[in-house]
Short mmCIF file of N, CA, C and O in Angstrom, two decimals:
data_model
loop_
_atom_site.label_atom_id
_atom_site.label_comp_id
_atom_site.label_asym_id
_atom_site.label_seq_id
_atom_site.Cartn_x
_atom_site.Cartn_y
_atom_site.Cartn_z
N UNK T 1121 -55.23 62.61 16.80
CA UNK T 1121 -53.90 62.05 17.61
C UNK T 1121 -53.03 60.80 16.50
O UNK T 1121 -53.72 59.85 15.97
N UNK T 1122 -51.65 60.93 16.27
CA UNK T 1122 -50.81 60.15 15.43
C UNK T 1122 -50.80 58.64 16.35
O UNK T 1122 -50.97 58.66 17.46
N UNK T 1123 -50.12 57.57 15.54
CA UNK T 1123 -50.03 55.99 16.09
C UNK T 1123 -49.06 56.47 17.29
O UNK T 1123 -48.66 55.99 18.59
N UNK T 1124 -48.00 57.51 16.79
CA UNK T 1124 -46.80 57.77 17.82
C UNK T 1124 -47.27 58.43 18.97
O UNK T 1124 -46.87 57.99 19.85
N UNK T 1125 -47.93 59.27 18.70
CA UNK T 1125 -48.67 60.02 20.14
C UNK T 1125 -49.41 59.23 21.03
O UNK T 1125 -49.21 59.15 21.93
N UNK T 1126 -50.32 58.11 20.22
CA UNK T 1126 -50.93 57.01 21.16
C UNK T 1126 -49.96 56.49 21.70
O UNK T 1126 -50.62 55.92 22.82
N UNK T 1127 -49.20 55.92 21.42
CA UNK T 1127 -48.11 55.02 21.56
C UNK T 1127 -47.33 55.98 22.97
O UNK T 1127 -47.18 55.25 24.36
N UNK T 1128 -46.58 56.93 22.72
CA UNK T 1128 -46.52 57.87 23.82
C UNK T 1128 -47.30 58.31 25.13
O UNK T 1128 -46.98 57.99 26.24
N UNK T 1129 -48.50 58.23 24.69
CA UNK T 1129 -49.63 58.66 25.69
C UNK T 1129 -49.87 56.98 26.47
O UNK T 1129 -50.09 57.45 27.75
N UNK T 1130 -49.69 56.39 26.00
CA UNK T 1130 -50.14 54.84 26.33
C UNK T 1130 -49.04 54.54 27.14
O UNK T 1130 -49.11 54.16 28.98
N UNK T 1131 -47.51 54.80 26.97
CA UNK T 1131 -46.53 54.38 27.69
C UNK T 1131 -46.47 55.66 29.14
O UNK T 1131 -45.83 55.38 29.88
N UNK T 1132 -46.76 56.76 28.98
CA UNK T 1132 -47.30 57.64 30.07
C UNK T 1132 -48.23 57.34 30.83
O UNK T 1132 -48.57 57.99 32.06
N UNK T 1133 -48.96 56.02 30.77
CA UNK T 1133 -49.99 55.52 31.61
C UNK T 1133 -51.32 55.71 31.11
O UNK T 1133 -52.18 55.38 31.78
N UNK T 1134 -51.64 56.06 29.63
CA UNK T 1134 -52.89 56.50 29.16
C UNK T 1134 -53.59 55.03 28.75
O UNK T 1134 -53.20 54.33 28.78
N UNK T 1135 -54.69 55.25 27.98
CA UNK T 1135 -55.07 54.18 27.14
C UNK T 1135 -54.53 53.71 26.42
O UNK T 1135 -53.76 54.04 25.59
N UNK T 1136 -54.53 52.26 26.04
CA UNK T 1136 -53.88 51.41 24.94
C UNK T 1136 -54.57 51.78 23.47
O UNK T 1136 -55.88 52.16 23.29
N UNK T 1137 -53.32 52.32 22.55
CA UNK T 1137 -53.42 52.68 21.40
C UNK T 1137 -54.64 51.54 20.44
O UNK T 1137 -54.55 50.34 20.93
N UNK T 1138 -54.98 51.49 19.40
CA UNK T 1138 -55.49 50.76 18.66
C UNK T 1138 -54.40 49.32 18.21
O UNK T 1138 -53.53 49.56 18.23
N UNK T 1139 -55.38 48.27 18.33
CA UNK T 1139 -54.56 47.16 18.53
C UNK T 1139 -53.40 47.17 17.31
O UNK T 1139 -52.41 46.72 17.14
N UNK T 1140 -53.85 47.64 16.10
CA UNK T 1140 -52.90 48.00 14.56
C UNK T 1140 -51.72 48.40 14.97
O UNK T 1140 -50.57 48.32 14.31
N UNK T 1141 -51.65 49.54 15.61
CA UNK T 1141 -50.62 50.45 16.16
C UNK T 1141 -49.95 49.64 16.98
O UNK T 1141 -48.40 50.01 16.92
N UNK T 1142 -50.34 49.08 17.98
CA UNK T 1142 -49.30 48.37 18.92
C UNK T 1142 -48.69 47.13 18.21
O UNK T 1142 -47.08 47.10 18.46
N UNK T 1143 -49.58 46.47 17.23
CA UNK T 1143 -48.72 45.58 16.45
C UNK T 1143 -47.90 46.02 15.65
O UNK T 1143 -46.62 45.60 15.34
N UNK T 1144 -48.03 47.08 15.11
CA UNK T 1144 -47.01 47.65 14.10
C UNK T 1144 -45.69 48.06 14.95
O UNK T 1144 -44.72 48.29 14.25
N UNK T 1145 -45.63 48.79 16.07
CA UNK T 1145 -44.68 49.44 16.63
C UNK T 1145 -43.83 48.27 17.31
O UNK T 1145 -42.57 48.21 17.08
N UNK T 1146 -44.44 47.05 17.82
CA UNK T 1146 -43.68 46.10 18.22
C UNK T 1146 -42.85 45.41 17.00
O UNK T 1146 -41.67 44.86 17.08
N UNK T 1147 -44.09 44.97 15.95
CA UNK T 1147 -43.03 44.43 15.02
C UNK T 1147 -41.79 45.02 14.17
O UNK T 1147 -40.92 44.87 13.71
N UNK T 1148 -42.15 46.30 14.18
CA UNK T 1148 -41.14 47.38 13.64
C UNK T 1148 -39.75 47.25 14.73
O UNK T 1148 -38.52 47.27 14.05
N UNK T 1149 -40.14 47.34 15.88
CA UNK T 1149 -38.95 47.44 16.91
C UNK T 1149 -38.38 46.13 16.80
O UNK T 1149 -36.97 46.11 16.98
N UNK T 1150 -39.17 45.23 16.75
CA UNK T 1150 -38.14 43.84 17.00
C UNK T 1150 -37.46 43.77 15.84
O UNK T 1150 -36.17 43.10 15.94
N UNK T 1151 -38.04 44.12 14.58
CA UNK T 1151 -37.10 44.20 13.24
C UNK T 1151 -35.96 44.62 13.22
O UNK T 1151 -34.94 44.44 12.81
N UNK T 1152 -35.91 45.74 14.24
CA UNK T 1152 -34.71 46.97 14.17
C UNK T 1152 -33.98 45.87 15.17
O UNK T 1152 -32.60 46.26 14.88
N UNK T 1153 -34.47 45.45 16.09
CA UNK T 1153 -33.48 45.06 17.16
C UNK T 1153 -32.64 43.55 16.24
O UNK T 1153 -31.34 43.35 16.21
N UNK T 1154 -33.25 42.97 15.40
CA UNK T 1154 -32.71 41.85 14.63
C UNK T 1154 -31.70 42.56 13.82
O UNK T 1154 -30.70 41.92 13.30
N UNK T 1155 -32.02 43.61 13.37
CA UNK T 1155 -31.36 44.15 11.96
C UNK T 1155 -29.83 44.74 12.65
O UNK T 1155 -28.58 44.42 11.88
N UNK T 1156 -29.82 45.23 13.91
CA UNK T 1156 -28.97 45.99 14.85
C UNK T 1156 -27.96 44.86 15.28
O UNK T 1156 -26.73 45.01 15.20
N UNK T 1157 -28.35 43.78 15.58
CA UNK T 1157 -27.89 42.54 16.55
C UNK T 1157 -28.36 41.49 15.78
O UNK T 1157 -29.10 40.54 16.33
N UNK T 1158 -27.83 40.91 14.52
CA UNK T 1158 -28.05 39.94 13.81
C UNK T 1158 -27.56 38.79 14.20
O UNK T 1158 -26.62 38.66 14.93
N UNK T 1159 -28.38 37.39 14.30
CA UNK T 1159 -28.01 36.41 14.96
C UNK T 1159 -28.88 35.37 15.26
O UNK T 1159 -30.32 35.98 14.99
N UNK T 1160 -28.63 34.38 15.95
CA UNK T 1160 -29.62 33.29 16.09
C UNK T 1160 -29.76 32.64 17.23
O UNK T 1160 -30.30 31.68 17.68
N UNK T 1161 -28.87 33.61 18.23
CA UNK T 1161 -28.44 32.65 19.61
C UNK T 1161 -29.70 32.94 20.52
O UNK T 1161 -29.57 32.48 21.65
N UNK T 1162 -30.57 34.20 20.34
CA UNK T 1162 -31.38 34.27 21.66
C UNK T 1162 -32.65 34.95 21.03
O UNK T 1162 -32.62 35.47 19.92
N UNK T 1163 -33.83 34.40 21.16
CA UNK T 1163 -35.18 34.55 20.69
C UNK T 1163 -35.80 35.56 21.58
O UNK T 1163 -35.84 35.38 23.02
N UNK T 1164 -36.04 36.78 20.84
CA UNK T 1164 -37.19 37.67 21.99
C UNK T 1164 -38.34 37.53 21.45
O UNK T 1164 -38.69 37.85 20.38
N UNK T 1165 -39.24 37.44 22.51
CA UNK T 1165 -40.76 37.08 22.44
C UNK T 1165 -41.67 38.38 23.04
O UNK T 1165 -41.39 38.59 24.20
N UNK T 1166 -42.71 38.95 22.11
CA UNK T 1166 -43.85 40.01 22.41
C UNK T 1166 -44.97 39.36 22.04
O UNK T 1166 -45.27 39.75 21.07
N UNK T 1167 -45.38 38.32 22.68
CA UNK T 1167 -46.87 38.15 22.66
C UNK T 1167 -47.72 39.21 22.80
O UNK T 1167 -47.71 39.75 23.63
N UNK T 1168 -48.85 38.97 21.83
CA UNK T 1168 -49.12 38.17 20.50
C UNK T 1168 -48.33 38.59 19.48
O UNK T 1168 -49.07 38.04 18.49
N UNK T 1169 -47.96 39.53 19.44
CA UNK T 1169 -47.19 40.24 18.06
C UNK T 1169 -46.08 40.05 17.49
O UNK T 1169 -45.90 40.30 16.16
N UNK T 1170 -45.17 39.29 18.01
CA UNK T 1170 -44.00 38.45 17.40
C UNK T 1170 -42.87 38.47 18.16
O UNK T 1170 -42.94 38.37 19.32
N UNK T 1171 -41.96 37.69 17.10
CA UNK T 1171 -40.75 37.24 17.84
C UNK T 1171 -39.43 37.31 16.87
O UNK T 1171 -40.00 37.18 16.04
N UNK T 1172 -38.41 37.50 17.07
CA UNK T 1172 -37.30 37.59 16.66
C UNK T 1172 -36.32 36.88 17.18
O UNK T 1172 -36.17 36.72 18.42
N UNK T 1173 -35.36 36.08 16.30
CA UNK T 1173 -33.94 35.83 17.10
C UNK T 1173 -32.68 36.82 16.48
O UNK T 1173 -32.76 37.57 15.64
N UNK T 1174 -32.08 37.06 17.47
CA UNK T 1174 -30.95 37.86 17.24
C UNK T 1174 -29.49 37.46 18.09
O UNK T 1174 -29.65 36.59 18.63
N UNK T 1175 -28.62 38.17 18.12
CA UNK T 1175 -27.24 38.34 18.93
C UNK T 1175 -26.55 36.93 18.07
O UNK T 1175 -26.83 35.87 18.14
N UNK T 1176 -25.22 37.37 17.62
CA UNK T 1176 -24.51 36.39 16.94
C UNK T 1176 -23.84 35.56 17.97
O UNK T 1176 -24.08 35.42 19.14
N UNK T 1177 -23.69 34.30 17.25
CA UNK T 1177 -23.68 32.82 18.30
C UNK T 1177 -24.15 31.37 17.59
O UNK T 1177 -24.84 31.64 16.66
N UNK T 1178 -24.22 30.68 18.52
CA UNK T 1178 -24.73 29.39 18.08
C UNK T 1178 -26.08 29.57 17.52
O UNK T 1178 -26.76 29.82 18.27
N UNK T 1179 -26.78 28.78 16.47
CA UNK T 1179 -28.03 28.83 16.20
C UNK T 1179 -28.77 27.91 16.86
O UNK T 1179 -28.47 26.64 16.78
N UNK T 1180 -29.64 27.77 17.08
CA UNK T 1180 -30.91 27.33 17.55
C UNK T 1180 -31.84 26.58 16.79
O UNK T 1180 -32.47 27.76 15.58
N UNK T 1181 -32.07 25.66 16.55
CA UNK T 1181 -33.04 24.90 15.31
C UNK T 1181 -34.28 24.19 15.87
O UNK T 1181 -35.21 24.10 15.05
N UNK T 1182 -33.68 23.22 17.00
CA UNK T 1182 -35.46 22.58 17.43
C UNK T 1182 -35.69 22.80 19.04
O UNK T 1182 -35.09 22.81 19.57
N UNK T 1183 -37.25 22.76 19.12
CA UNK T 1183 -37.72 22.83 20.50
C UNK T 1183 -37.38 24.18 21.06
O UNK T 1183 -37.39 25.26 20.13
N UNK T 1184 -37.27 24.35 22.36
CA UNK T 1184 -37.58 25.71 22.90
C UNK T 1184 -36.34 26.22 23.02
O UNK T 1184 -35.12 25.47 23.25
N UNK T 1185 -36.09 27.61 22.51
CA UNK T 1185 -34.58 27.76 22.76
C UNK T 1185 -34.15 28.05 23.95
O UNK T 1185 -34.57 28.20 24.79
N UNK T 1186 -32.51 27.93 24.08
CA UNK T 1186 -31.77 28.15 25.28
C UNK T 1186 -31.52 29.56 25.70
O UNK T 1186 -31.54 29.37 27.15
N UNK T 1187 -32.01 30.14 25.13
CA UNK T 1187 -31.90 31.76 25.53
C UNK T 1187 -33.24 32.49 25.17
O UNK T 1187 -33.38 32.74 23.86
N UNK T 1188 -33.90 33.04 26.00
CA UNK T 1188 -34.89 33.60 25.84
C UNK T 1188 -35.51 34.45 26.58
O UNK T 1188 -35.43 34.71 27.49
N UNK T 1189 -35.93 35.89 25.87
CA UNK T 1189 -36.51 37.10 26.64
C UNK T 1189 -37.82 37.32 26.26
O UNK T 1189 -38.26 37.14 24.96
N UNK T 1190 -38.76 37.36 27.07
CA UNK T 1190 -40.53 37.46 26.78
C UNK T 1190 -40.81 38.45 27.82
O UNK T 1190 -40.46 38.57 28.82
N UNK T 1191 -41.79 39.26 27.11
CA UNK T 1191 -42.55 40.43 27.68
C UNK T 1191 -43.75 40.86 27.19
O UNK T 1191 -43.82 40.57 25.94
N UNK T 1192 -44.58 41.56 27.74
CA UNK T 1192 -45.65 42.20 27.10
C UNK T 1192 -45.48 43.23 26.55
O UNK T 1192 -44.23 43.84 26.30
N UNK T 1193 -46.14 43.68 25.19
CA UNK T 1193 -46.33 44.82 24.30
C UNK T 1193 -45.44 46.38 25.09
O UNK T 1193 -44.72 46.73 24.60
N UNK T 1194 -46.35 46.59 26.13
CA UNK T 1194 -46.30 47.96 26.60
C UNK T 1194 -44.88 47.96 27.46
O UNK T 1194 -44.01 48.87 26.90
N UNK T 1195 -44.25 46.51 28.00
CA UNK T 1195 -42.83 46.82 28.57
C UNK T 1195 -42.09 46.71 27.56
O UNK T 1195 -41.07 47.37 27.51
N UNK T 1196 -42.21 45.85 26.28
CA UNK T 1196 -41.17 45.81 25.26
C UNK T 1196 -40.70 47.40 24.79
O UNK T 1196 -39.86 47.63 24.57
N UNK T 1197 -42.00 47.88 24.26
CA UNK T 1197 -41.80 49.25 23.49
C UNK T 1197 -41.29 50.40 24.43
O UNK T 1197 -40.34 51.37 24.47
N UNK T 1198 -41.39 50.01 25.83
CA UNK T 1198 -41.00 50.99 26.96
C UNK T 1198 -39.32 50.82 26.91
O UNK T 1198 -38.72 51.87 26.84
N UNK T 1199 -38.88 49.62 26.84
CA UNK T 1199 -37.42 49.28 26.93
C UNK T 1199 -37.25 49.82 25.64
O UNK T 1199 -35.76 50.23 25.22
N UNK T 1200 -37.70 49.29 24.40
CA UNK T 1200 -37.10 49.77 23.16
C UNK T 1200 -37.04 51.61 22.97
O UNK T 1200 -36.22 51.63 22.30
N UNK T 1201 -37.58 52.31 23.24
CA UNK T 1201 -37.97 53.27 23.07
C UNK T 1201 -36.94 54.34 24.46
O UNK T 1201 -36.90 55.63 24.55
N UNK T 1202 -36.34 53.60 25.35
CA UNK T 1202 -35.71 54.10 26.80
C UNK T 1202 -36.44 54.55 27.23
O UNK T 1202 -35.92 55.35 28.70
N UNK T 1203 -37.81 54.21 27.76
CA UNK T 1203 -38.56 54.70 28.55
C UNK T 1203 -38.32 53.98 29.86
O UNK T 1203 -38.94 54.52 30.88
N UNK T 1204 -37.93 52.78 29.97
CA UNK T 1204 -37.73 52.34 31.12
C UNK T 1204 -36.23 51.44 30.81
O UNK T 1204 -36.08 51.46 30.01
N UNK T 1205 -35.79 50.79 32.10
CA UNK T 1205 -34.54 50.01 32.10
C UNK T 1205 -34.86 48.34 32.38
O UNK T 1205 -35.79 48.43 32.79
N UNK T 1206 -33.78 48.06 31.53
CA UNK T 1206 -33.82 46.40 31.90
C UNK T 1206 -34.00 46.12 33.15
O UNK T 1206 -34.73 45.00 33.41
N UNK T 1207 -33.11 46.24 34.22
CA UNK T 1207 -33.22 46.11 35.11
C UNK T 1207 -34.64 46.37 35.99
O UNK T 1207 -34.84 45.33 37.04
N UNK T 1208 -34.85 47.88 35.67
CA UNK T 1208 -36.36 47.71 36.22
C UNK T 1208 -37.56 47.04 35.97
O UNK T 1208 -38.30 46.36 36.68
N UNK T 1209 -37.41 46.50 34.69
CA UNK T 1209 -38.48 46.06 33.84
C UNK T 1209 -38.43 44.30 34.82
O UNK T 1209 -39.37 43.70 35.16
N UNK T 1210 -37.31 44.02 34.71
CA UNK T 1210 -36.89 42.71 35.22
C UNK T 1210 -37.38 42.46 36.78
O UNK T 1210 -38.26 41.58 37.20
N UNK T 1211 -36.75 43.56 37.39
CA UNK T 1211 -37.32 43.31 39.01
C UNK T 1211 -38.66 43.59 39.11
O UNK T 1211 -39.59 42.92 39.94
N UNK T 1212 -39.59 44.31 38.29
CA UNK T 1212 -41.08 44.23 38.29
C UNK T 1212 -41.71 43.00 38.06
O UNK T 1212 -42.63 43.04 38.23
N UNK T 1213 -40.93 42.04 37.49
CA UNK T 1213 -41.61 40.76 36.95
C UNK T 1213 -42.02 40.81 35.41
O UNK T 1213 -42.65 40.22 35.30
N UNK T 1214 -41.92 41.83 34.70
CA UNK T 1214 -42.59 42.38 33.37
C UNK T 1214 -41.63 41.70 32.37
O UNK T 1214 -42.24 41.65 31.28
N UNK T 1215 -40.25 41.45 32.54
CA UNK T 1215 -39.52 40.97 31.85
C UNK T 1215 -39.07 39.43 32.08
O UNK T 1215 -38.26 39.38 33.17
N UNK T 1216 -39.19 38.54 31.57
CA UNK T 1216 -38.78 37.06 31.65
C UNK T 1216 -37.48 36.97 31.05
O UNK T 1216 -37.39 36.92 29.61
N UNK T 1217 -36.26 36.45 31.43
CA UNK T 1217 -35.24 36.32 30.80
C UNK T 1217 -34.77 34.83 31.13
O UNK T 1217 -34.39 34.43 32.47
N UNK T 1218 -34.48 34.00 30.34
CA UNK T 1218 -33.78 32.54 30.50
C UNK T 1218 -32.40 32.32 29.91
O UNK T 1218 -32.53 32.72 28.41
N UNK T 1219 -31.84 31.54 30.21
CA UNK T 1219 -30.09 31.07 29.32
C UNK T 1219 -29.20 32.08 29.62
O UNK T 1219 -29.69 33.32 29.82
N UNK T 1220 -28.18 31.79 29.63
CA UNK T 1220 -27.14 32.91 29.81
C UNK T 1220 -26.60 33.73 29.09
O UNK T 1220 -25.76 34.57 29.38
N UNK T 1221 -27.53 33.66 27.76
CA UNK T 1221 -27.16 34.71 27.09
C UNK T 1221 -28.05 35.68 26.57
O UNK T 1221 -28.09 36.66 25.79
N UNK T 1222 -29.41 35.59 27.00
CA UNK T 1222 -30.66 36.13 27.20
C UNK T 1222 -30.25 37.78 27.37
O UNK T 1222 -30.72 38.63 26.60
N UNK T 1223 -29.47 37.74 28.38
CA UNK T 1223 -29.22 39.28 29.22
C UNK T 1223 -28.43 40.05 28.09
O UNK T 1223 -28.44 41.25 28.12
N UNK T 1224 -27.70 39.52 26.88
CA UNK T 1224 -27.20 40.58 26.34
C UNK T 1224 -27.71 41.23 25.52
O UNK T 1224 -27.25 42.27 24.60
N UNK T 1225 -29.09 40.98 25.25
CA UNK T 1225 -30.11 41.87 24.55
C UNK T 1225 -30.11 43.09 25.26
O UNK T 1225 -30.36 44.45 24.38
N UNK T 1226 -29.97 43.51 26.28
CA UNK T 1226 -30.15 44.34 27.24
C UNK T 1226 -29.30 45.64 26.46
O UNK T 1226 -29.16 46.69 26.41
N UNK T 1227 -27.57 45.24 25.72
CA UNK T 1227 -26.83 46.05 25.71
C UNK T 1227 -27.33 46.60 24.44
O UNK T 1227 -26.55 47.96 23.68
N UNK T 1228 -28.49 46.30 23.39
CA UNK T 1228 -28.92 46.85 22.45
C UNK T 1228 -30.07 47.99 22.54
O UNK T 1228 -30.36 48.31 21.46
N UNK T 1229 -30.39 47.76 23.88
CA UNK T 1229 -31.62 48.95 24.37
C UNK T 1229 -31.07 49.91 24.73
O UNK T 1229 -30.21 49.69 25.60
N UNK T 1230 -31.79 51.08 24.83
CA UNK T 1230 -33.04 51.40 23.86
C UNK T 1230 -32.55 51.39 22.12
O UNK T 1230 -31.35 51.40 21.76
N UNK T 1231 -33.40 51.32 21.38
CA UNK T 1231 -33.18 51.56 20.22
C UNK T 1231 -33.38 52.77 19.40
O UNK T 1231 -33.43 52.86 17.97
N UNK T 1232 -33.73 53.66 20.36
CA UNK T 1232 -33.56 55.36 19.85
C UNK T 1232 -32.35 55.93 19.58
O UNK T 1232 -31.23 55.36 20.01
#
């Protein structure tokens, strides 16, 4: 089974793929988000694999950013691939959003 197949099976409710596959998928999708929505006003965190700043606007330089999106790898990849929606993930408590600009990330998803 390829890494892509393993990710799809996981998102369908199967077993988690190898950590290296999950890490690569999260890092690549976060990099794609940052490429499509460049900026520094919102930080998207997917622990333990990565975080990026995106969305044009004021740059944050010290302490906790005022606009943060945080979720787990499975939820992030599901959002990035269009397998679930922002409102659905938020209502389920799998997506934590803080700050008045953090919700702007939803406009850039899915990444497919």
